[in-house]
Amino acid sequence: MRYEAPETIDAAVALLGSVGRARPLAGGTDLLVQLRAGIVEPDLIVDLKKLPGLRTIAKEKGGFRIGAAVTGAELREHPDLRKVWPGVVEAANLIGSTQIQGRASLGGNLCNASPAADSVPALIAAGATVTIIGPGGQRELAVEAVASGPGKTILAKGEFVTSIFLPARPPRSADAYLRFIPRTEMDIAVVGCGVSLTLDQSGTCTAARVALGAVAERALLVAEAGAALIGSKLDAAAFEKLIAAARKACRPIDDKRGTKVFRIDIAGVLAQRTATIAAERARGQK
Amino acid sequence: MNDIPLAGTAPKAELKWVGTRGPRPDGLDKVTGRARYGADFRLPGMLVGRVLRSPHAHARIRGIDISKAAALPGVKAIVTRDDFRDMPSEFVPAGEMMVNYRDIVRNVMAREKALYEGHPVAAVAATSASIAREALSLIKVDYEVLPHVIDAAEAMRADAPLLDETMITAGVDPAPTKPSNVAKRMEFSTGDLKAGFAQADFVIERSFATKPVHQGYLEPHACLASVNEAGQAELWCTTQGHFVVRTHCAKLLDMEMSQIRVIATEIGGGFGGKTVVYLEPLALALSSKSKRPVKMVMTREEVFLSTGPTSGAHMKVKIGVRKDGKITAAEAELIYEAGAFQGSPVGPGCMCAFAPYEIENARVIGYDVISNRPKVAAYRAPGAPISEYAVECVIDELAQKLGLDPVEFRLKNGAKAGTRALYGPKFGPIGLVATLEAAKNHPHYSAPLGPNQGRGVASGFWFNIGGESCASLHINEDGSVTLMIGTPDIGGSRASMALMAAETLGIDVAHVRTLIADTDSIGYTFLTGGSRATFATGMATVDAAKAAIRQLCARAAKIWEISEDAVVWEDGHAKPAGQNAATFPPMSLAELAGKAGKTGGPISGHAEINAQGAGPSFGTHIVDVEVDKETGRVDIKRYTVIQDAGKAVHPGYVEGQFQGGAAQGVGWALNEEYVYGADGKLQNAGFLDYRMPVTSDLPMIDTVIVEIPNPAHPFGVRGVGETPIVPPMAAIANAISRAIGTRLCELPMSPPKVLKAMQAHKANGG
């Protein structure tokens, strides 16, 4: 097994396309575990951390461009990001322990393509896009289009994610992320939910996106759940519709972490609780 | 933390060291990384040992072809079933235990069949980990996969796959003619059950189920074995009983005990799970073949697949009471899973089930059932937490039915000195009532509860044991003291031994250092388990200190040229026994030690004992939970452990034992379980998905040490390590039932189950 840490994007693309079993490495918090368990046996590991822009957070068009290898701890410590996108930051900060936070990245969490990845529903709700580079050049994609199933992405051979873009926000916008785990820490989401919404001056919801994790083969954008909130004052009737839409979208499995029935139940509960937090945050802005 | 000295129980003499909270002698090395655990030992030329494990839950092994692996450069030895002699099926003494070597030899290395996923099939020693791994992949095992059975209730069915085609249920008269997975039936009874239930105004009967749970020690099993050309072996291993390791290894490998020296390393948790052998005989066999040292360390996955846990169970409990709150009769049926080989702790489960109560008419029937999962190992108070969980839930429900406070109901029926236990003996002085009184008077018990919260109470009992222990106490030339014992320290026993030695000798504990001696350096000492170390090895320590004192007095007598009986030992000094004896100034231990060379040579004290008179320990736990009504998630808000320690030699460690038991009990109650697929394979062999509590899941656990001295021990010690795991499951179940208005009778009470119970209760108009 070979390890390379190229310093240019072109070199990284060339390396990843050159060998049959090549794997990109950001924080490595998933890859190293898979290596140790014998799940993957790559011939080449390409460390992306030395590539330009992969480890920086930059303001762009009123939004944020986050390098794919930026860690959870760096997201938390950024002076502005947390104020504008608290839900994305709190989601990323639920991944693993303090030690893991120093390594685990948004790009890795997305491309590992676990249906239970914590940051992904938050990014989907946020309307985030990713920049992908590869032998065929560069392309942009919505976050919800990246994973295609457990452990699978639409990335072609040699392609990798360089950055994630969080767009500019209108006033009175906020997001939130909640996950359900039986413990308080060190666990994998049984259900995860991200909500991002915008209110007008009267408190009416003008935009809303709701995403669910761990209830399908990949994280889902639930358009009907967002629609249930838009045009409402986020009252009980709207929440009832939200809960129903969230539950309807679930197509979970029974596994060691939870049952189908339980996941569907909890998806509704979390959608309401997450939307409530996002709404409180949006109302809190003057 | 409150220590409650109870009236009339204060020790007669003022104690200077016993009962103090000095620094932990093991603490510094543990927190700085110096402590050497099982995996920390290395020798020149050391090989890496790895185990090939069955991928099947149940399979006949038709053949094992090691030729390709043996030909791989770097492979120095391979062992399979052919390297171990078969043993007859009989229970024989091994130290103080009765064990069946037919089963032990099969558990360390599969013979006819692989009986669980992870069952060892071969082991390899190679010059590197990667070569060892490759060698395992080159071993070809010809399996005939057989139907498997995981759950004990299913294993009892007539059409269940048989693990052992020769197993005829013991304890049934006449003996069954057909084999089954039921290894044994047992029964304990007293009084007239029918008449007892006839007197009852209310009878409650419930069925319960619990899941196997792992001890969850942080340190995986690890050892380093070195056998030379003359067959002399050294073995470093993480264990609760290195003498027991020696016994088993000598038997399994046909070696003389004198040829095996076992050194107990620092231990990273055991909880009963490190009282058996897994890797040790394999490492010795590999080293014996290769004539090179062989180190073996399990991965966490291997720990889950092939070691521990304690039993899962199916139980029925029926208790009858009169309106005045007196229990008239009690009955239980307990089915315990043993794993792949017989020997679940259903016996102690039966004996403990009703032990906290005075019940005239009672019967407990137990079944020991095998199935395709790892053989169970001891886990703190083996068997007791399971049966007492079921009983304590019914006790709580009866209290509700009678409209009685659950502590009052227990006080009405609680065992006390003179109560005859269902399993035979009459209790001496015991502390159940004292713990219940302390619970009633604790501020926790009357604190207000918030919304969605409930408070639960449960009591627990464990026998505790004594047994064989040795101690050697050496007085060094400078007056410091080296104390050697044979019970590995899993819970602070080095500290308590030092305190008891210092107290007896009358010197500062800072001058006493306790070491765990290897099997060649001290006499046979049974393992650390049964909460026996501080009790039994503590007695040996006191005896050894007294033996040293006799020597010290004799040396003073020699110096003073008076008779030995004219010298007494007080406060760390030899003194003439009164005016008539002589008027010499007292001589300190250090002075006498400095002159030892001129007065007869080195001074040591030894004791080799079989400690009798272990005192049972009772505990009562109070817990507050908050239930999330929408998700079924349970939060532990407040927890208080009250337990009779007899005498807390080092109260800090005693409190640690109380807190640790409660913490493990929270996991057992709420989330811990093995998840098996339809293929009989374990799906959650790791700490990520085997959900033990993490620190943030627990409140600070409050403790109350009750001290009802055990008259058999010089300082009143009972032993405290096991009782704390007995009450938590019922206490938490009782708290949840009071929070949600309906009762769960199955562990773990994980969110999906709690949510379902609440939804069913609501649907039924609750």
PDB file of C-alpha atoms in Angstrom, chain A residues 36-37 179-190 243 247 254-259 261-263 265-266 269-270 272-273, chain B residues 299-300 628-635 671 675 683-684 687-698 751-753 755 759:
ATOM      1  CA  ARG A  36      -8.174  -1.961  10.224  1.00  0.00           C
ATOM      2  CA  ALA A  37     -11.348  -3.967   9.878  1.00  0.00           C
ATOM      3  CA  ARG A 179     -30.106  13.354  16.081  1.00  0.00           C
ATOM      4  CA  PHE A 180     -31.555  10.601  18.197  1.00  0.00           C
ATOM      5  CA  ILE A 181     -29.138   8.281  19.978  1.00  0.00           C
ATOM      6  CA  PRO A 182     -29.871   6.126  23.024  1.00  0.00           C
ATOM      7  CA  ARG A 183     -26.807   7.509  24.798  1.00  0.00           C
ATOM      8  CA  THR A 184     -25.572  11.085  25.054  1.00  0.00           C
ATOM      9  CA  GLU A 185     -22.291  10.753  23.136  1.00  0.00           C
ATOM     10  CA  MET A 186     -20.146   8.396  21.082  1.00  0.00           C
ATOM     11  CA  ASP A 187     -22.992   6.918  19.101  1.00  0.00           C
ATOM     12  CA  ILE A 188     -24.367   6.773  15.570  1.00  0.00           C
ATOM     13  CA  ALA A 189     -27.638   8.507  14.696  1.00  0.00           C
ATOM     14  CA  VAL A 190     -30.675   6.248  14.825  1.00  0.00           C
ATOM     15  CA  ILE A 243     -44.487  15.358  11.210  1.00  0.00           C
ATOM     16  CA  ARG A 247     -42.720  10.034   8.615  1.00  0.00           C
ATOM     17  CA  ASP A 254     -34.429  -2.831  10.995  1.00  0.00           C
ATOM     18  CA  ASP A 255     -30.843  -3.053  12.149  1.00  0.00           C
ATOM     19  CA  LYS A 256     -28.665  -3.177  15.233  1.00  0.00           C
ATOM     20  CA  ARG A 257     -29.227   0.529  15.829  1.00  0.00           C
ATOM     21  CA  GLY A 258     -32.993   0.706  15.629  1.00  0.00           C
ATOM     22  CA  THR A 259     -36.206  -0.708  14.223  1.00  0.00           C
ATOM     23  CA  VAL A 261     -41.219   1.419  13.284  1.00  0.00           C
ATOM     24  CA  PHE A 262     -39.139   3.289  15.832  1.00  0.00           C
ATOM     25  CA  ARG A 263     -37.200   5.228  13.189  1.00  0.00           C
ATOM     26  CA  ASP A 265     -41.861   7.478  14.800  1.00  0.00           C
ATOM     27  CA  ILE A 266     -38.734   9.341  15.785  1.00  0.00           C
ATOM     28  CA  VAL A 269     -40.590  13.824  16.609  1.00  0.00           C
ATOM     29  CA  LEU A 270     -37.171  15.067  15.534  1.00  0.00           C
ATOM     30  CA  GLN A 272     -40.804  19.001  14.918  1.00  0.00           C
ATOM     31  CA  ARG A 273     -38.103  19.504  17.555  1.00  0.00           C
TER      32      ARG A 273
ATOM     33  CA  THR B 299      -8.926  -7.286  19.563  1.00  0.00           C
ATOM     34  CA  ARG B 300     -12.093  -5.762  20.998  1.00  0.00           C
ATOM     35  CA  ASP B 628     -38.841  11.297  27.088  1.00  0.00           C
ATOM     36  CA  LYS B 629     -42.507  10.559  26.367  1.00  0.00           C
ATOM     37  CA  GLU B 630     -42.066  11.007  22.620  1.00  0.00           C
ATOM     38  CA  THR B 631     -38.948   8.895  22.107  1.00  0.00           C
ATOM     39  CA  GLY B 632     -38.790   6.470  25.033  1.00  0.00           C
ATOM     40  CA  ARG B 633     -35.319   7.657  25.943  1.00  0.00           C
ATOM     41  CA  VAL B 634     -34.464   7.316  29.634  1.00  0.00           C
ATOM     42  CA  ASP B 635     -32.204   9.734  31.463  1.00  0.00           C
ATOM     43  CA  ASN B 671     -29.081  -0.357  26.347  1.00  0.00           C
ATOM     44  CA  VAL B 675     -27.566  -8.209  18.396  1.00  0.00           C
ATOM     45  CA  GLN B 683     -23.592  -7.706  14.614  1.00  0.00           C
ATOM     46  CA  ASN B 684     -22.380  -5.375  17.324  1.00  0.00           C
ATOM     47  CA  PHE B 687     -18.147  -0.430  21.906  1.00  0.00           C
ATOM     48  CA  LEU B 688     -19.781   1.716  19.211  1.00  0.00           C
ATOM     49  CA  ASP B 689     -22.857  -0.461  18.932  1.00  0.00           C
ATOM     50  CA  TYR B 690     -22.677  -2.440  22.167  1.00  0.00           C
ATOM     51  CA  ARG B 691     -23.973   0.542  24.041  1.00  0.00           C
ATOM     52  CA  MET B 692     -22.349   0.746  27.450  1.00  0.00           C
ATOM     53  CA  PRO B 693     -22.969   4.046  29.218  1.00  0.00           C
ATOM     54  CA  VAL B 694     -20.489   6.842  28.611  1.00  0.00           C
ATOM     55  CA  THR B 695     -19.573   9.354  31.307  1.00  0.00           C
ATOM     56  CA  SER B 696     -22.102  11.904  30.121  1.00  0.00           C
ATOM     57  CA  ASP B 697     -24.907   9.331  30.485  1.00  0.00           C
ATOM     58  CA  LEU B 698     -24.450   9.226  34.247  1.00  0.00           C
ATOM     59  CA  PRO B 751     -35.964   3.558  23.724  1.00  0.00           C
ATOM     60  CA  PRO B 752     -37.919   1.491  21.151  1.00  0.00           C
ATOM     61  CA  LYS B 753     -39.217  -0.801  23.905  1.00  0.00           C
ATOM     62  CA  LEU B 755     -41.846   3.923  23.518  1.00  0.00           C
ATOM     63  CA  GLN B 759     -47.977   3.575  23.212  1.00  0.00           C
TER      64      GLN B 759
END
